[in-house]
Coordinates of C-alpha atoms in Angstrom, one line a residue:
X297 CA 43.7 64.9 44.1
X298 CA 45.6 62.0 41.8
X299 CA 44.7 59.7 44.9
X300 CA 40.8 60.7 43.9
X301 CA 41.2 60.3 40.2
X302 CA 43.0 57.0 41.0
X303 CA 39.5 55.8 42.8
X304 CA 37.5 56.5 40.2
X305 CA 39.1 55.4 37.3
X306 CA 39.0 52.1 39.5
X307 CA 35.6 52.2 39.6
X308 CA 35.0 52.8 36.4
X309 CA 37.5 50.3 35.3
X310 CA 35.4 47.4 37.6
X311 CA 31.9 48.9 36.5
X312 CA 33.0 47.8 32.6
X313 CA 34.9 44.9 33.4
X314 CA 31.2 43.7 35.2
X315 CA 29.1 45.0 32.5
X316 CA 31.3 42.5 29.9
X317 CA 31.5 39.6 32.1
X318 CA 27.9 40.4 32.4
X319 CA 27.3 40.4 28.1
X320 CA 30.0 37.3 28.1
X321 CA 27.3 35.4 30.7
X322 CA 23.8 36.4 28.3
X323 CA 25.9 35.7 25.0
X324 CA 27.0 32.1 26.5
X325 CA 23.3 31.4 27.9
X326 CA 22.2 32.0 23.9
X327 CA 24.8 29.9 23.0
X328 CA 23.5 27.1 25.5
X329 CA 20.2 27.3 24.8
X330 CA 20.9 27.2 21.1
X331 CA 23.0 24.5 20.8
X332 CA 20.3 22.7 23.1
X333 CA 17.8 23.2 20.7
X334 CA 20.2 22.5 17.5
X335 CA 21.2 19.1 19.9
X336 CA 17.6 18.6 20.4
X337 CA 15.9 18.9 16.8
X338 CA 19.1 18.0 14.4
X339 CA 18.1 15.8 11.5
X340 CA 20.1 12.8 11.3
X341 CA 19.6 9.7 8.8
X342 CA 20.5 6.1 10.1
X343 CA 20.9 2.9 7.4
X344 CA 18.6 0.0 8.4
X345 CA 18.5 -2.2 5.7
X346 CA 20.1 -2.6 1.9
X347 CA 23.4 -0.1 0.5
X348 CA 23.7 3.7 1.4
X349 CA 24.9 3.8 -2.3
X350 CA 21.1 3.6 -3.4
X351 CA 20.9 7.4 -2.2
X352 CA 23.4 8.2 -4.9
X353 CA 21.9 10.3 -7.7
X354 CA 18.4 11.7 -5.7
X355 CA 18.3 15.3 -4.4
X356 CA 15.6 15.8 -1.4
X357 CA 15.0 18.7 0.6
X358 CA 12.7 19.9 3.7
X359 CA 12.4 21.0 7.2
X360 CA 11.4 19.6 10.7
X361 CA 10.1 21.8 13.2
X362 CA 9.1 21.2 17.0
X363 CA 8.0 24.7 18.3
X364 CA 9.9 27.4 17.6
X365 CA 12.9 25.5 16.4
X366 CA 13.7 24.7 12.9
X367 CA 15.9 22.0 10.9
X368 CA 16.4 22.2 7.3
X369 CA 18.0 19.5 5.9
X370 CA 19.2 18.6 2.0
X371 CA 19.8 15.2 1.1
X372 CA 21.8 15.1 -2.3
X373 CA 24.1 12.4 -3.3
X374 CA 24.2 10.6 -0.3
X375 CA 25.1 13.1 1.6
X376 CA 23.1 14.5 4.6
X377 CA 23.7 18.4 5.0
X378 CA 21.0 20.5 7.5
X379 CA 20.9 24.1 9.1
X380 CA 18.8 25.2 12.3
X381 CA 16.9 28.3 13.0
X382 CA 15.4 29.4 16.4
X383 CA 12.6 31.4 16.3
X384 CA 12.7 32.5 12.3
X385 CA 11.2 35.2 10.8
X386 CA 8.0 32.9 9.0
X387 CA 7.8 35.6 6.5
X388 CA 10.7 34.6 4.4
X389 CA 9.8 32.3 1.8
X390 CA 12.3 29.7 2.8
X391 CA 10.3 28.6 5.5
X392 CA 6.7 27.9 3.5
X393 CA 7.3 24.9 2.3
X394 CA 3.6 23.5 1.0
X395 CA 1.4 24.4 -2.2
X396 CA -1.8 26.0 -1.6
X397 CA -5.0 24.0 -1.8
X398 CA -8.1 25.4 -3.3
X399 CA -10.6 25.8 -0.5
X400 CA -14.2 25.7 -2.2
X401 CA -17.7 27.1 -0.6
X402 CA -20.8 26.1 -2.7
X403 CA -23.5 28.9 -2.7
X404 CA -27.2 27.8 -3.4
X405 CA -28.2 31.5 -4.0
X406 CA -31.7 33.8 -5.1
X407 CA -31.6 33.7 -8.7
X408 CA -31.1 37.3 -10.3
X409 CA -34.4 37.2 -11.5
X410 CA -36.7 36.6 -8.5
X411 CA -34.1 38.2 -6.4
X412 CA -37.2 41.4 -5.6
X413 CA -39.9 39.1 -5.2
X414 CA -38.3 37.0 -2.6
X415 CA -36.6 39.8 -0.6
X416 CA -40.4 42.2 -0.5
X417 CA -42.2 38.8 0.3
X418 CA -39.3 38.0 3.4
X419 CA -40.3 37.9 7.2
X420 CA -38.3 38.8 9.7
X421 CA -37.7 36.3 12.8
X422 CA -36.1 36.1 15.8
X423 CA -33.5 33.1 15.3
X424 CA -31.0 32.7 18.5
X425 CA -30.3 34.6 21.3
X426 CA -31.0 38.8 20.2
X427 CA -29.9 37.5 16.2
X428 CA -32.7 37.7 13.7
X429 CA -33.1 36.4 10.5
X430 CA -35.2 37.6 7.3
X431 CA -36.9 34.1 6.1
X432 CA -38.3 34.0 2.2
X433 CA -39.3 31.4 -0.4
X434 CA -37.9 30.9 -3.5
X435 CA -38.0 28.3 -6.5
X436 CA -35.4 29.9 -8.9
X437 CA -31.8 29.4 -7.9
X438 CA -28.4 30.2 -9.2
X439 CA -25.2 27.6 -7.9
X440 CA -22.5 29.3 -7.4
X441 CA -18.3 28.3 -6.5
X442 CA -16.7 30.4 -3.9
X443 CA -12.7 30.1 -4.2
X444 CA -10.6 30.7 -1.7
X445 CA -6.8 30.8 -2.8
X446 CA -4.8 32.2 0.1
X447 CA -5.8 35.7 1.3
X448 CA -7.6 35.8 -2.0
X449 CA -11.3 35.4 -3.0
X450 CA -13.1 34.4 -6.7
X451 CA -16.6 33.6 -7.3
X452 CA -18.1 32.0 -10.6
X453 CA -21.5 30.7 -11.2
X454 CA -22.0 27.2 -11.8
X455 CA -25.3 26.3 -13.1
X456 CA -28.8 27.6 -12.8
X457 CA -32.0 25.7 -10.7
X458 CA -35.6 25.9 -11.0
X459 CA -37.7 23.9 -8.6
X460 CA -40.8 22.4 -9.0
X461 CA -42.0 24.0 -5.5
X462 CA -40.5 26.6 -3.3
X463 CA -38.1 25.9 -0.5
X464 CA -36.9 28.1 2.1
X465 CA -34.2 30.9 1.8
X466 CA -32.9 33.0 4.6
X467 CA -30.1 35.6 5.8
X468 CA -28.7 37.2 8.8
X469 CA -31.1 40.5 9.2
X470 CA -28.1 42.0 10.5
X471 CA -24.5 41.4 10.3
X472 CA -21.2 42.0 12.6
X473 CA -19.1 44.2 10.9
X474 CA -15.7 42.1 10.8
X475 CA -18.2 39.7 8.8
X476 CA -17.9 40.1 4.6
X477 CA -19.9 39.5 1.8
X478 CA -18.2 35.6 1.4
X479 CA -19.6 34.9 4.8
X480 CA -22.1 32.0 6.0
X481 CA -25.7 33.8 5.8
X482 CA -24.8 37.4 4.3
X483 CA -27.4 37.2 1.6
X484 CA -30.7 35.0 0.7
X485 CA -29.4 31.0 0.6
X486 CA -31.8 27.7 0.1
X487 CA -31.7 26.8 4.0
X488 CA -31.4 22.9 3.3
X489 CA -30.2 22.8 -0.4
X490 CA -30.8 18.8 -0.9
X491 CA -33.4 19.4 -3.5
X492 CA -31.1 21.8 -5.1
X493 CA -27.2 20.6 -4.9
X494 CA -26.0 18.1 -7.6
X495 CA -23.5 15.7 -5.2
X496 CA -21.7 14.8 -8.7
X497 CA -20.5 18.6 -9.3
X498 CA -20.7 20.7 -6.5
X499 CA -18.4 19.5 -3.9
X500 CA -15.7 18.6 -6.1
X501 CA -15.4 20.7 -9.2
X502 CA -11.3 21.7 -8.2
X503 CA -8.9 18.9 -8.7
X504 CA -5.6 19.1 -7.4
X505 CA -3.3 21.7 -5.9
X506 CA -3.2 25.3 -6.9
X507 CA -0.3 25.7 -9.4
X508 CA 1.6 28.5 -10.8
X509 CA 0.6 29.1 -14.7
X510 CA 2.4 31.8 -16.8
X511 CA 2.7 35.2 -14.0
X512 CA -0.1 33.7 -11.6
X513 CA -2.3 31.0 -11.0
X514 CA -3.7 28.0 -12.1
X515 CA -6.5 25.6 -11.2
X516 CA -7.7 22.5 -13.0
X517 CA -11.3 22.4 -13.4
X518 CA -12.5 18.6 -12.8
X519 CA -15.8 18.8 -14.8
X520 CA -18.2 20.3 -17.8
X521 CA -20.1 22.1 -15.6
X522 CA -22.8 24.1 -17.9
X523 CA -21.3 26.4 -20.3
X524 CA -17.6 25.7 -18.2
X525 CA -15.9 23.0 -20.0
X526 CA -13.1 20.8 -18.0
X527 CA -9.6 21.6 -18.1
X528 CA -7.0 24.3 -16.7
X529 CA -8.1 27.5 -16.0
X530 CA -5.9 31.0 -14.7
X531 CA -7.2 32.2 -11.9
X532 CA -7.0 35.6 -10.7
X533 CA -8.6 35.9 -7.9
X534 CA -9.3 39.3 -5.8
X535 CA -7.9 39.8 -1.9
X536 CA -10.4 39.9 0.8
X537 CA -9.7 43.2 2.0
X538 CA -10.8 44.6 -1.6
X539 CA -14.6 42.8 -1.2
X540 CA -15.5 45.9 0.5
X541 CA -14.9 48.4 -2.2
X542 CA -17.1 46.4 -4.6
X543 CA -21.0 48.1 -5.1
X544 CA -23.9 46.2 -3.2
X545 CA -26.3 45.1 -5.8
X546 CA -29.2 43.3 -4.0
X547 CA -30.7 43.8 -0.8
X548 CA -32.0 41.6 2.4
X549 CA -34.7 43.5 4.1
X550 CA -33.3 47.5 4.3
X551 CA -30.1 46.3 4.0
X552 CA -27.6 46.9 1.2
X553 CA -25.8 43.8 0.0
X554 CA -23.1 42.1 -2.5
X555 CA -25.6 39.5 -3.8
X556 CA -24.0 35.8 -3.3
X557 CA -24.4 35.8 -7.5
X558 CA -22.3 38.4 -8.1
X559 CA -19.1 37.3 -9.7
X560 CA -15.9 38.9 -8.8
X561 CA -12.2 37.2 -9.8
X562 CA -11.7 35.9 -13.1
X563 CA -11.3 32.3 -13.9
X564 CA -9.8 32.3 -17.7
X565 CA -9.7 29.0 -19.8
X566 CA -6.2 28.7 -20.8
X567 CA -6.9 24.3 -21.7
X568 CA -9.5 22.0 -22.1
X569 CA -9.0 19.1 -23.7
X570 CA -11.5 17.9 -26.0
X571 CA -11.9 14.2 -24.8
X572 CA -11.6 14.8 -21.1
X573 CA -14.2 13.6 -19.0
X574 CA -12.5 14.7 -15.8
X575 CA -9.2 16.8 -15.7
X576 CA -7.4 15.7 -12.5
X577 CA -4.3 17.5 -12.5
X578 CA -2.3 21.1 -13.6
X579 CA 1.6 21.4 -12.7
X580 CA 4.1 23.7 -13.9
X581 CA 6.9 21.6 -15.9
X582 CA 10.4 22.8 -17.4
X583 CA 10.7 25.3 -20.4
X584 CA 7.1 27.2 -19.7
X585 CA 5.2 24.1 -20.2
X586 CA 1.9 22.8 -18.1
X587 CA 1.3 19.3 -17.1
X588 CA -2.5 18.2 -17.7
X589 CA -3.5 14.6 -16.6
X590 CA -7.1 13.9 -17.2
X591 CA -9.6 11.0 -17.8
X592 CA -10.6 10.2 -21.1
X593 CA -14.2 8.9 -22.0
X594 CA -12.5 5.4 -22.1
X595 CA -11.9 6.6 -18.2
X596 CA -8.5 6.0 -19.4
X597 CA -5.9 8.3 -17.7
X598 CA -3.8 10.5 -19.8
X599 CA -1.3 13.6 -19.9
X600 CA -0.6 16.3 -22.1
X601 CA 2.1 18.8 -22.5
X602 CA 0.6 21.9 -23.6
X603 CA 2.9 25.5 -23.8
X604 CA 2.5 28.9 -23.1
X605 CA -0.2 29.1 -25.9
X606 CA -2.5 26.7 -24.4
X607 CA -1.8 24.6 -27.3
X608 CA -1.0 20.3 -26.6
X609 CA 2.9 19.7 -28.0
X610 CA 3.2 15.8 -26.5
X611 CA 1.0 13.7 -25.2
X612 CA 1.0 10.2 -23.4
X613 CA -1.5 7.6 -21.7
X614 CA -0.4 6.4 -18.6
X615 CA -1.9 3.0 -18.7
X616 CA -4.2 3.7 -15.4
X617 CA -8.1 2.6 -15.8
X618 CA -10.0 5.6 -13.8
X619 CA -13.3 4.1 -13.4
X620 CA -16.5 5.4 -13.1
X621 CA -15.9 7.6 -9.8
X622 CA -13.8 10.3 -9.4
X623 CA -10.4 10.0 -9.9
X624 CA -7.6 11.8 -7.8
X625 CA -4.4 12.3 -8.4
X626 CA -1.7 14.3 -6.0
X627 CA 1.6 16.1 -7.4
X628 CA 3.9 15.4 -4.3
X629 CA 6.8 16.8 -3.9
X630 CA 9.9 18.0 -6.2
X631 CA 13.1 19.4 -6.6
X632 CA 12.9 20.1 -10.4
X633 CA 10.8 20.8 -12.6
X634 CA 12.0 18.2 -15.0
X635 CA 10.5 15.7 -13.2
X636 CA 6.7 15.1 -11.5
X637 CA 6.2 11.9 -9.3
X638 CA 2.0 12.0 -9.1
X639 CA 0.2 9.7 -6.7
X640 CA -3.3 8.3 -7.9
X641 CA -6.2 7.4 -6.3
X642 CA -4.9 7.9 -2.5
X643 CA -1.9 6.2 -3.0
X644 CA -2.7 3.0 -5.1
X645 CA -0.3 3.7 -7.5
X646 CA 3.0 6.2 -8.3
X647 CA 3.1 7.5 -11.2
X648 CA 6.8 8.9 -12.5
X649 CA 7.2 11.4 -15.8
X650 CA 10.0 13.7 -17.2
X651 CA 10.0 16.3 -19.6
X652 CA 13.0 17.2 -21.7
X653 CA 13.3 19.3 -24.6
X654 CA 9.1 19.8 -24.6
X655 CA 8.3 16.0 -24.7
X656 CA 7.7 13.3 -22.6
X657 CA 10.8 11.0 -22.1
X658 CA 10.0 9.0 -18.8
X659 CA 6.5 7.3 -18.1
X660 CA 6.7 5.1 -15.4
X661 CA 3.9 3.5 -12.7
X662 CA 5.0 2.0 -9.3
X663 CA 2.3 -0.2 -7.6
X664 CA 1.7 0.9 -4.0
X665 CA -0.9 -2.6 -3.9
X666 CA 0.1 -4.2 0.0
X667 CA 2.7 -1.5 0.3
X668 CA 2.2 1.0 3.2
X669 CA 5.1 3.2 2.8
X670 CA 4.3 3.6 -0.7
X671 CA 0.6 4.0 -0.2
X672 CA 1.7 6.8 2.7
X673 CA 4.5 8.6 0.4
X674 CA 4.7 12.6 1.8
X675 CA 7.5 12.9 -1.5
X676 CA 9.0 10.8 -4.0
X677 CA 11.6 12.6 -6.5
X678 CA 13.3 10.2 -9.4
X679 CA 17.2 9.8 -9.1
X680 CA 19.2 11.3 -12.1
X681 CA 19.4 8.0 -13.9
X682 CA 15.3 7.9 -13.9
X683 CA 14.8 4.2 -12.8
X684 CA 14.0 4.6 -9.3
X685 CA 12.0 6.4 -6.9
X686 CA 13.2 8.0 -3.2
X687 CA 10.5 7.6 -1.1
X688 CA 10.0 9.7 1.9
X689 CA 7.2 8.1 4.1
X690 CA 6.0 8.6 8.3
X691 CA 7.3 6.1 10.7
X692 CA 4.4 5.5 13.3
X693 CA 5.4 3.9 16.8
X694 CA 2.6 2.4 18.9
X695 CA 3.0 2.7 22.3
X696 CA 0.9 1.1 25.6
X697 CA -1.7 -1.3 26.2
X698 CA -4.9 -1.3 24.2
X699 CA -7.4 1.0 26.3
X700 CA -11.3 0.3 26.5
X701 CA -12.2 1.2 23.2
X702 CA -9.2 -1.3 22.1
X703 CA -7.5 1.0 20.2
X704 CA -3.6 2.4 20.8
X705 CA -1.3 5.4 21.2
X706 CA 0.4 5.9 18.0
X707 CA 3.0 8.5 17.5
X708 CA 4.8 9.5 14.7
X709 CA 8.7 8.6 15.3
X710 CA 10.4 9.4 12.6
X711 CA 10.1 9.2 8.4
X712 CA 11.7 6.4 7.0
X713 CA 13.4 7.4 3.4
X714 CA 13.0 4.1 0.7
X715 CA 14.5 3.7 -2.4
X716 CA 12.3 2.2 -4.9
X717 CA 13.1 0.8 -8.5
X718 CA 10.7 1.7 -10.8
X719 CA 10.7 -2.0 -12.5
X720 CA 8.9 -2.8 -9.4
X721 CA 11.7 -5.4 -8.0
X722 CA 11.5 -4.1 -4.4
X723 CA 13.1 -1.8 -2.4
X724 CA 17.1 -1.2 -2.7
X725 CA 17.5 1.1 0.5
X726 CA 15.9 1.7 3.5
X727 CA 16.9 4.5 6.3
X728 CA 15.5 6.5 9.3
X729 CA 15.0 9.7 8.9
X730 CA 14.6 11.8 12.5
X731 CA 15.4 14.5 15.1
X732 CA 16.5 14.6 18.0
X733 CA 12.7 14.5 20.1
X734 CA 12.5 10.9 18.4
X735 CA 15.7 9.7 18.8
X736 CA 15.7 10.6 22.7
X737 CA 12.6 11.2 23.6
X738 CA 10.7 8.6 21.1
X739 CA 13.0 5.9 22.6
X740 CA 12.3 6.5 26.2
X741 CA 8.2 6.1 25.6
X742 CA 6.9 3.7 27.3
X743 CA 3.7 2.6 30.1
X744 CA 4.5 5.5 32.2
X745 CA 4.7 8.6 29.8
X746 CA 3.4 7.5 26.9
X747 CA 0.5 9.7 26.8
X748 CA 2.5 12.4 26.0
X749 CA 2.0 13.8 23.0
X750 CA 5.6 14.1 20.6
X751 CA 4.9 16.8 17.9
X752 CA 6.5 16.1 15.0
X753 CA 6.1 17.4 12.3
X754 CA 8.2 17.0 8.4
X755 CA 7.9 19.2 5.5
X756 CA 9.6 18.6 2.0
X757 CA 10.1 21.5 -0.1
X758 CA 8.4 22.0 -3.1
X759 CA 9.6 22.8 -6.3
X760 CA 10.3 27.1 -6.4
X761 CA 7.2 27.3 -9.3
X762 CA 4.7 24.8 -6.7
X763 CA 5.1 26.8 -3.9
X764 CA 2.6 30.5 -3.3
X765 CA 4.1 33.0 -0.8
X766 CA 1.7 32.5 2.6
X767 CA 0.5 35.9 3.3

């Protein structure tokens, strides 16, 4: 009997043994295949040219990312500190790293008014395939801006249209039901809307990036549009699945519809300045203030600090001419809010401002004229001292032999990392920013493999206030 027990607790002695050797084997597998990837995508910075010291006094942060693997990395002080992830959980905030854009939809819609006569006057036809289409004339048309913030909808009307003759209007007869009421062809729209669209207006009445303003958000609107006057607006916008519980109103044929001039969302002035021929720009700045950078009628650019009130406390011209056209102007990166480093006009020039104690007390521009890694800037933050810029800025290697078309296979290798004085006397510092696909697999391209594509990709975090949870 004691020789039997003996057996089994043998057994059962070998049968754990074998199950940890067999956790010890998966647990050092993980461990292989994550150091691999941490070997593989770790963010290291090498000097090329100028003192190291330059870095001294900036603070930079961001993530690289090739697949499911993730580098974030903090410059600050010099100093080059970064963490990996495999496989993260893309809900956390940590991991969104961009603003929202505003992504517009121009409706040329059935006025209100002859909204009856053109639906009982409609025809219905057979467009493509087994879809139909009810096809109607109209004259009298209301413009109206569809904005898309995120999972989130608003719709304002813009300005109101009356033809000399009628032009054709049409709408889906009947629609798919994943399809809502912001979709192409829901309700009555001018089919071709030349004779109807104003190209100075429609296309380009959001400037900038969305921005946070008070407890939600902010866009700046570029132009006096009607009765809507340029300047920065709250925007509260309404999510898409909430469309459905709003009444129909109009109809297309027998069927009950939202019409495309029904406004939903709220778009609140909260400042507009006076003189401003185009506002260009809203950011969140320190102590609850706003930035607003704008084009007088000079077509001279200016900023303004304005509070919580809506109401201007500082004010400064930056010394840029606009001209007649429009004028952009990017917020790139930051890591405080003290600080904004704005580029203009695609690049031409950097424009550097900080705020302390609710006034302006830096106002700097940086030519980016024959410059390509300041005319391609992905961030620039100011050092502490506030006299020079760090410049973050792609690397592009071009690899092979010019094909038929004579053009190349370029690939981005890495981001180079510049230090720029702000009295324009060149750069101080410059570096190579990369991972590990370009620093071993970037340096092996060549005739054979070049067509393979690298994908790399580089992030820099925004400031906490730029950035809008990704839902």
């Amino acid at each position: 009997m004691q020789q039997i027990n003996a057996k089994k607790s043998t057994s059962l002695r070998n049968f754990i043994v074998t199950i940890v050797l067999a956790i010890a084997i998966l647990a050092a597998g993980a461990l292989w295949v994550l150091l691999g990837w941490r070997g593989a995508m770790d963010v290291t910075l090498t000097d090329l040219a100028g003192d190291p010291a330059a870095l001294r006094g900036f603070t930079m942060r961001g993530q690289s990312y090739f697949d499911t693997a993730y580098t974030y990395w903090d410059l600050h002080d010099g100093y080059l500190d970064t963490s990996f992830a495999l496989d993260p959980d893309l809900d956390d905030n940590m991991y969104h790293y961009s603003a929202w854009g505003a992504n517009i939809q121009t409706l040329y819609a059935v006025s209100p008014k002859a909204r009856d006569e053109v639906n009982a006057n409609a025809q219905r036809v057979h467009a493509y395939q087994d879809t139909y289409q009810m096809q109607s004339t109209a004259s009298d048309f209301r413009v109206m801006a569809q904005i898309h913030i995120g999972s989130s909808v608003l719709r304002v009307a813009l300005r109101d249209v009356v033809l000399d003759a009628p032009i054709t209007v049409s709408a889906n007869a009947e629609v798919p039901a994943y399809m809502n009421c912001t979709s192409s062809s829901y309700d009555y729209e001018a089919d071709f809307s030349d004779e109807v669209q104003d190209t100075d207006t429609d296309y380009s009445y959001i400037a900038g990036q969305v921005f946070s303003l008070g407890d939600g958000q902010g866009l700046a609107w570029r132009y006096t549009v009607a009765d809507r006057k340029a300047g920065l607006y709250k925007a509260a916008p309404i999510r898409y699945e909430d469309l459905a519980a709003l009444p129909a109103d109009g109809k297309v044929g027998d069927r009950d519809v939202l019409s495309y001039t029904t406004e939903f969302g709220t778009l609140e002035p909260f400042y507009c300045p006076e003189n401003a021929r185009q506002v260009v720009c809203g950011l969140a700045m320190d102590d609850g203030l706003t930035l607003c950078v704008y084009l007088d009628p000079l077509n001279m650019a200016c900023a303004d600090l304005v509070n919580a009130a809506g109401e201007q406390v500082d004010h400064v011209e930056l010394g840029i001419e606009g001209g007649k056209g429009d004028f952009w102007v990017t917020s790139l990166p930051r890591t405080t809010d003290r600080d904004a480093v704005l580029k203009i006009n695609y690049g031409s020039t950097l424009v550097a401002l900080r705020v302390q104690d609710g006034k302006f007390i830096l106002n700097q521009t940086l030519s980016a004229e024959g410059d390509i890694y300041l005319r391609n800037a992905e961030d620039a933050v100011l050092n502490t001292a506030g006299d020079a810029l760090l410049i973050a800025a792609p690397e592009y290697t071009t690899v092979g032999e010019a094909n038929a078309h004579n053009t190349y296979s370029t690939y981005e290798t890495g981001t180079l990392l510049l230090v720029y004085p702000l009295d324009g006397s060149g750069p101080r510092y410059r570096g190579r920013l990369n991972t590990g696909a370009d620093r071993d697999w970037g340096g092996q391209l060549g005739e054979g493999n070049y067509s393979y594509p690298i994908q790399h990709f580089m992030n820099y975090e925004l400031y906490e206030k730029d950035r809008e949870k990704r839902l």
